[in-house]
Coordinates of C-alpha atoms in Angstrom, one line a residue:
M954 CA 0.0 0.0 0.0
R955 CA 1.2 3.5 -0.8
P956 CA 2.1 5.8 2.1
D957 CA -0.8 8.1 3.0
T958 CA -0.1 9.8 6.4
P959 CA 2.9 12.0 7.3
A960 CA 4.3 9.3 9.6
E961 CA 4.0 6.7 6.8
H962 CA 5.8 9.1 4.3
I963 CA 8.6 9.6 6.9
A964 CA 9.0 5.9 7.4
E965 CA 9.1 5.2 3.7
A966 CA 11.7 8.0 3.2
E967 CA 13.9 6.6 6.0
R968 CA 13.6 3.1 4.4
L969 CA 14.7 4.5 1.0
I970 CA 17.6 6.4 2.7
R971 CA 18.8 3.1 4.3
T972 CA 18.5 1.4 0.9
A973 CA 20.5 4.1 -0.7
A974 CA 23.3 3.6 1.8
R975 CA 23.4 -0.1 0.8
Y976 CA 23.2 0.5 -2.9
P977 CA 25.4 3.6 -3.6
E978 CA 25.2 3.0 -7.3
D979 CA 21.5 3.7 -7.2
Q980 CA 21.7 6.5 -4.7
E981 CA 20.2 9.2 -7.0
P982 CA 16.8 7.7 -7.7
L983 CA 16.4 6.4 -4.2
L984 CA 17.2 9.7 -2.5
L985 CA 15.0 11.6 -5.0
Q986 CA 12.1 9.3 -3.9
A987 CA 13.0 9.8 -0.3
A988 CA 13.0 13.6 -0.7
A989 CA 9.6 13.4 -2.4
H990 CA 8.2 11.5 0.6
L991 CA 9.7 14.0 3.0
E992 CA 8.0 16.8 1.1
L993 CA 4.7 15.0 1.3
A994 CA 5.2 14.7 5.1
D995 CA 6.0 18.5 5.2
A996 CA 9.5 17.7 6.4
R997 CA 10.9 20.2 3.9
E998 CA 14.2 21.0 5.6
R999 CA 15.1 17.3 5.6
A1000 CA 14.1 17.1 1.9
S1001 CA 16.3 20.2 1.2
T1002 CA 19.3 18.4 2.9
L1003 CA 18.8 15.4 0.6
Y1004 CA 18.7 17.6 -2.5
D1005 CA 22.0 19.3 -1.4
Q1006 CA 23.5 15.9 -0.8
L1007 CA 22.6 14.8 -4.3
L1008 CA 23.9 18.0 -5.9
A1009 CA 27.2 17.6 -4.1
A1010 CA 27.7 14.1 -5.6
E1011 CA 27.7 15.1 -9.3
P1012 CA 24.3 13.7 -10.1
A1013 CA 23.2 12.5 -13.5
D1014 CA 20.3 15.0 -13.7
P1015 CA 21.4 18.2 -11.8
S1016 CA 18.8 20.4 -13.5
L1017 CA 15.9 18.3 -12.2
I1018 CA 17.4 18.2 -8.7
K1019 CA 17.9 22.0 -8.7
A1020 CA 14.3 22.5 -9.9
L1021 CA 12.9 20.2 -7.1
Q1022 CA 15.1 22.0 -4.6
A1023 CA 13.8 25.4 -5.8
A1024 CA 10.2 24.3 -5.5
N1025 CA 10.8 22.9 -2.1
L1026 CA 12.7 25.9 -0.8
W1027 CA 10.0 28.3 -1.9
A1028 CA 7.3 26.2 -0.2
Y1029 CA 8.9 26.8 3.2
G1030 CA 9.9 30.4 2.9
H1031 CA 13.2 30.5 1.1
E1032 CA 12.0 32.6 -1.9
P1033 CA 15.3 34.3 -2.8
E1034 CA 17.3 31.0 -3.0
A1035 CA 14.5 29.5 -5.0
R1036 CA 14.4 32.3 -7.5
A1037 CA 18.2 32.1 -7.9
L1038 CA 18.0 28.4 -8.7
I1039 CA 15.1 29.0 -11.1
S1040 CA 17.0 31.7 -12.9
G1041 CA 20.0 29.4 -13.2
I1042 CA 18.0 26.6 -14.7
R1043 CA 16.4 28.9 -17.3
A1044 CA 19.8 30.2 -18.3
A1045 CA 21.1 26.6 -18.6
A1046 CA 18.2 25.7 -20.9
P1047 CA 18.1 21.9 -20.1
S1048 CA 16.9 19.6 -22.8
D1049 CA 14.8 17.5 -20.4
P1050 CA 11.2 18.7 -20.0
A1051 CA 11.0 17.7 -16.3
P1052 CA 12.9 20.6 -14.7
W1053 CA 11.1 23.1 -16.9
E1054 CA 7.7 21.8 -15.7
V1055 CA 8.8 21.8 -12.0
I1056 CA 10.0 25.4 -12.1
A1057 CA 7.1 26.7 -14.2
E1058 CA 4.6 25.1 -11.8
A1059 CA 6.5 26.5 -8.8
L1060 CA 6.1 30.0 -10.2
E1061 CA 2.4 29.3 -10.9
A1062 CA 1.9 28.0 -7.4
H1063 CA 3.1 31.3 -6.0
D1064 CA 1.0 33.4 -8.4
E1065 CA 3.9 34.4 -10.6
L1066 CA 1.7 33.7 -13.7
E1067 CA 3.5 35.9 -16.2
A1068 CA 6.9 34.3 -15.2
S1069 CA 5.3 30.8 -15.3
H1070 CA 3.9 31.5 -18.8
E1071 CA 7.3 32.7 -20.0
C1072 CA 9.0 29.6 -18.5
F1073 CA 6.5 27.2 -20.1
T1074 CA 6.9 29.0 -23.5
E1075 CA 10.7 28.9 -23.3
A1076 CA 10.5 25.2 -22.7
A1077 CA 8.0 24.6 -25.5
T1078 CA 10.1 26.6 -27.9
L1079 CA 13.2 24.6 -27.0
L1080 CA 11.7 21.1 -26.7
A1081 CA 8.6 21.1 -28.9
P1082 CA 9.6 22.9 -32.1
D1083 CA 7.4 22.8 -35.2
N1084 CA 6.9 19.2 -36.7
A1085 CA 8.8 17.6 -33.8
P1086 CA 7.0 14.5 -32.4
L1087 CA 5.5 15.1 -29.0
T1088 CA 6.3 12.9 -26.0
R1089 CA 4.2 12.6 -22.9
A1090 CA 6.6 14.9 -21.1
T1091 CA 6.5 17.6 -23.8
T1092 CA 2.7 17.3 -24.0
A1093 CA 2.6 18.0 -20.2
L1094 CA 4.5 21.2 -20.9
L1095 CA 1.9 22.3 -23.4
T1096 CA -0.9 21.3 -21.0
G1097 CA 0.7 23.4 -18.2
R1098 CA 1.1 26.3 -20.5
H1099 CA -2.5 26.0 -21.6
R1100 CA -3.6 26.2 -17.9
V1101 CA -1.6 29.3 -17.2
R1102 CA -2.8 31.0 -20.3
R1103 CA -6.4 30.4 -19.3
L1104 CA -5.6 31.9 -15.9
L1105 CA -4.1 35.0 -17.6
G1106 CA -7.1 35.3 -19.9
L1107 CA -5.0 34.9 -23.1
P1108 CA -6.6 33.7 -26.4
H1109 CA -5.8 30.3 -27.7
D1110 CA -2.7 29.9 -29.9
D1111 CA -1.4 27.0 -31.9
W1112 CA 0.2 25.3 -29.0
D1113 CA -3.0 25.5 -27.0
M1114 CA -4.8 23.8 -29.9
V1115 CA -2.2 21.0 -29.8
A1116 CA -2.8 20.6 -26.0
D1117 CA -6.5 20.4 -26.6
T1118 CA -6.0 17.8 -29.3
R1119 CA -3.7 15.7 -27.2
H1120 CA -5.9 15.8 -24.2
I1121 CA -7.8 12.5 -23.8
G1122 CA -9.6 13.0 -20.5
P1123 CA -13.4 12.9 -20.2
I1124 CA -13.6 16.6 -19.5
P1125 CA -12.3 19.1 -22.2
L1126 CA -9.1 20.9 -21.3
D1127 CA -10.7 24.3 -21.6
E1128 CA -13.3 23.3 -19.0
L1129 CA -10.6 21.9 -16.7
H1130 CA -8.6 25.0 -16.9
D1131 CA -11.5 27.5 -16.6
P1132 CA -10.6 30.1 -13.9
K1133 CA -14.3 30.3 -13.0
R1134 CA -14.2 26.8 -11.6
I1135 CA -12.9 28.1 -8.3
W1136 CA -16.2 29.9 -7.8
A1137 CA -18.0 26.6 -7.7
L1138 CA -16.0 25.5 -4.6
G1139 CA -17.9 28.2 -2.6
S1140 CA -21.3 27.1 -3.9
D1141 CA -24.1 25.9 -1.7
D1142 CA -25.6 23.9 -4.6
P1143 CA -24.8 20.2 -4.2
A1144 CA -25.1 19.6 -7.9
E1145 CA -22.4 22.3 -8.6
L1146 CA -20.1 20.8 -6.0
R1147 CA -20.5 17.3 -7.4
A1148 CA -19.7 18.6 -10.9
E1149 CA -16.6 20.4 -9.5
I1150 CA -15.5 17.2 -7.7
A1151 CA -15.8 15.3 -11.0
R1152 CA -13.7 17.9 -12.8
L1153 CA -11.0 17.9 -10.0
R1154 CA -10.8 14.1 -10.2
A1155 CA -10.3 14.2 -13.9
E1156 CA -7.6 16.9 -13.5
L1157 CA -5.9 14.8 -10.8
G1158 CA -5.7 11.9 -13.3
D1159 CA -4.0 14.1 -15.8
R1160 CA -1.6 15.5 -13.2
R1161 CA -0.6 12.0 -12.1
A1162 CA 0.1 11.1 -15.7
A1163 CA 2.3 14.2 -16.1
L1164 CA 4.3 14.0 -12.9
S1165 CA 8.0 14.6 -13.6
R1166 CA 9.2 12.2 -10.9
P1167 CA 6.7 9.3 -10.8
F1168 CA 7.1 6.6 -8.3
P1169 CA 7.4 3.3 -10.2
V1170 CA 4.7 0.7 -9.8
A1171 CA 6.3 -2.5 -10.7
I1172 CA 5.4 -6.2 -10.6
L1173 CA 8.0 -8.9 -9.6
H1174 CA 9.0 -11.3 -12.4
W1175 CA 10.8 -14.5 -11.5
P1176 CA 12.6 -16.3 -14.4
A1177 CA 11.9 -20.1 -14.5
R1178 CA 15.2 -21.1 -13.0
E1179 CA 15.1 -18.5 -10.3
L1180 CA 11.6 -19.4 -9.3
A1181 CA 12.4 -23.1 -9.1
E1182 CA 15.4 -22.2 -6.8
L1183 CA 13.2 -19.9 -4.7
L1184 CA 10.5 -22.5 -4.1
T1185 CA 13.1 -25.2 -3.3
S1186 CA 14.6 -23.0 -0.7
Y1187 CA 11.4 -21.5 0.6
P1188 CA 8.5 -23.9 -0.1
T1189 CA 6.0 -21.9 1.9
L1190 CA 6.0 -19.4 -1.0
S1191 CA 4.4 -22.1 -3.2
A1192 CA 1.1 -20.6 -2.4
E1193 CA 2.2 -17.4 -4.0
Y1194 CA 3.6 -19.2 -7.1
P1195 CA 1.7 -22.4 -7.9
S1196 CA 3.6 -22.7 -11.2
H1197 CA 5.8 -20.7 -13.5
D1198 CA 3.2 -20.4 -16.2
A1199 CA 0.6 -19.2 -13.6
H1200 CA 3.1 -16.7 -12.3
L1201 CA 3.7 -15.2 -15.8
A1202 CA 0.0 -15.0 -16.4
Q1203 CA -0.5 -13.3 -13.0
V1204 CA 2.2 -10.7 -13.8
E1205 CA 0.4 -9.7 -17.0
A1206 CA -3.0 -9.8 -15.4
S1207 CA -1.9 -7.6 -12.5
L1208 CA -0.4 -5.0 -14.8
R1209 CA -3.5 -4.9 -17.0
T1210 CA -5.7 -4.4 -14.0
L1211 CA -3.5 -1.6 -12.8
A1212 CA -3.6 0.0 -16.2
A1213 CA -7.4 -0.3 -16.4
S1214 CA -7.7 1.5 -13.0
G1215 CA -5.8 4.5 -14.4
T1216 CA -2.4 3.7 -12.8
T1217 CA 0.5 4.9 -15.0
N1218 CA 4.2 4.3 -15.0
L1219 CA 3.9 0.6 -14.8
G1220 CA 6.9 -1.7 -15.0
I1221 CA 8.4 -5.2 -14.4
V1222 CA 11.4 -5.9 -12.1
T1223 CA 13.3 -9.2 -12.6
A1224 CA 14.1 -11.0 -9.4
S1225 CA 16.9 -13.3 -8.4
V1226 CA 17.3 -15.5 -5.4
P1227 CA 20.7 -14.1 -4.2
S1228 CA 19.4 -10.5 -4.5
Y1229 CA 16.2 -11.4 -2.7
E1230 CA 18.0 -13.1 0.1
A1231 CA 20.4 -10.2 0.5
F1232 CA 17.4 -7.9 0.7
A1233 CA 15.7 -10.1 3.3
A1234 CA 18.9 -10.0 5.4
S1235 CA 19.1 -6.2 5.1
E1236 CA 15.5 -5.9 6.3
K1237 CA 16.1 -8.5 9.1
T1238 CA 13.1 -10.5 7.7
S1239 CA 12.8 -14.2 6.7
P1240 CA 12.8 -14.7 2.9
S1241 CA 9.8 -17.0 3.3
S1242 CA 7.6 -14.1 4.3
P1243 CA 5.2 -13.3 1.4
S1244 CA 4.9 -9.7 2.5
L1245 CA 8.6 -9.2 1.8
L1246 CA 8.0 -9.9 -1.9
V1247 CA 6.1 -6.6 -2.4
E1248 CA 8.8 -4.6 -0.5
Y1249 CA 11.5 -6.3 -2.6
A1250 CA 9.7 -5.3 -5.9
T1251 CA 9.2 -1.7 -4.6
T1252 CA 12.9 -1.4 -3.7
L1253 CA 14.1 -2.7 -7.1
A1254 CA 11.8 -0.3 -8.8
A1255 CA 13.0 2.6 -6.7
R1256 CA 16.6 1.7 -7.6
G1257 CA 15.7 2.2 -11.3
K1258 CA 15.6 -1.5 -12.1
A1259 CA 12.1 -1.6 -13.6
T1260 CA 11.5 -2.3 -17.3
P1261 CA 8.5 -0.2 -18.7
W1262 CA 5.3 -2.1 -19.4
P1263 CA 3.8 -2.7 -21.8
P1264 CA 6.4 -3.3 -24.5
Q1265 CA 5.8 -2.4 -28.1
T1266 CA 3.7 -5.1 -29.8
T1267 CA 6.6 -6.1 -32.0
S1268 CA 9.2 -6.0 -29.2
P1269 CA 10.3 -9.2 -27.4
C1270 CA 7.9 -10.2 -24.7
W1271 CA 8.9 -9.3 -21.1
C1272 CA 8.8 -13.0 -20.1
T1273 CA 12.0 -13.7 -22.2
S1274 CA 10.2 -16.3 -24.4
G1275 CA 11.8 -14.6 -27.5
K1276 CA 8.4 -14.1 -29.1
P1277 CA 7.0 -10.7 -29.9
Y1278 CA 4.9 -9.3 -27.1
A1279 CA 1.8 -9.3 -29.4
E1280 CA 2.2 -13.0 -30.0
C1281 CA 2.9 -13.9 -26.4
H1282 CA 1.6 -12.2 -23.2
G1283 CA 0.3 -9.3 -25.2
T1284 CA -2.5 -11.2 -26.8
S1285 CA -6.0 -10.1 -26.0
E1286 CA -7.0 -13.5 -24.7

């Protein structure tokens, strides 16, 4: 289950920090996840310390870390430092959409709408030039720009039209980004409130899909040889894995169920018995405990070990059968 309360977010952050100490080669994604949990728990000074630690270690993605640090600093009263970081990121003009989105949304959150619009527009000009194919990340930039332009009362331009076209939610983008929606929150009419709740839910779905630092949701995959060794060593886990074929079918079924529920950023992590036993030892838990399997999958995913799901239909199936996904576990049956 995902953390929900501040205490749960703190506990998950501390677990990720411990894991980062054990796996220094995966420190960056683990500490980024830990910092996100600390922010959600409103432990922003601790999150800031983690961002500083990452920046001191020559990270792979310094612009994103600086952007997250800027947003976090501004949220707890360090506006000058945040503005300095934002200015530096804009001057560096990173080629990754994520830091642009984070700093533009930080400006928007603090009612700096003109600056937010400039930031979104700079990013779109740099990363979504004419005739360039749009990715989910660059589409998110155009969607954010659309929202800010609606708040500023600006007329639609070509990029707004693209954002409208790319939007696939049940409520049109213009309606989601209508500044008048806020008035409905003060209404005494139950029908208006229900309609606004429906709009907010739809917008939340879009926001989840556009997050720049999503938490991986991954399912554990045991290759046949590893699963046989696991069940030989820990026969109590046979209830979880009645057969290898059943295990493979369950992996695909679980991912499809998650996708149907609206969960994004799905993946598969491949397990091995030595890795699992080492994880159990680090957690001071018996490998025969079924509950440890979920924690193991989550930790592998947080370390960046997840393979995105689903594969392209013509790509090899994730189960390593050698068949194209469309002819293996990607069939509709």
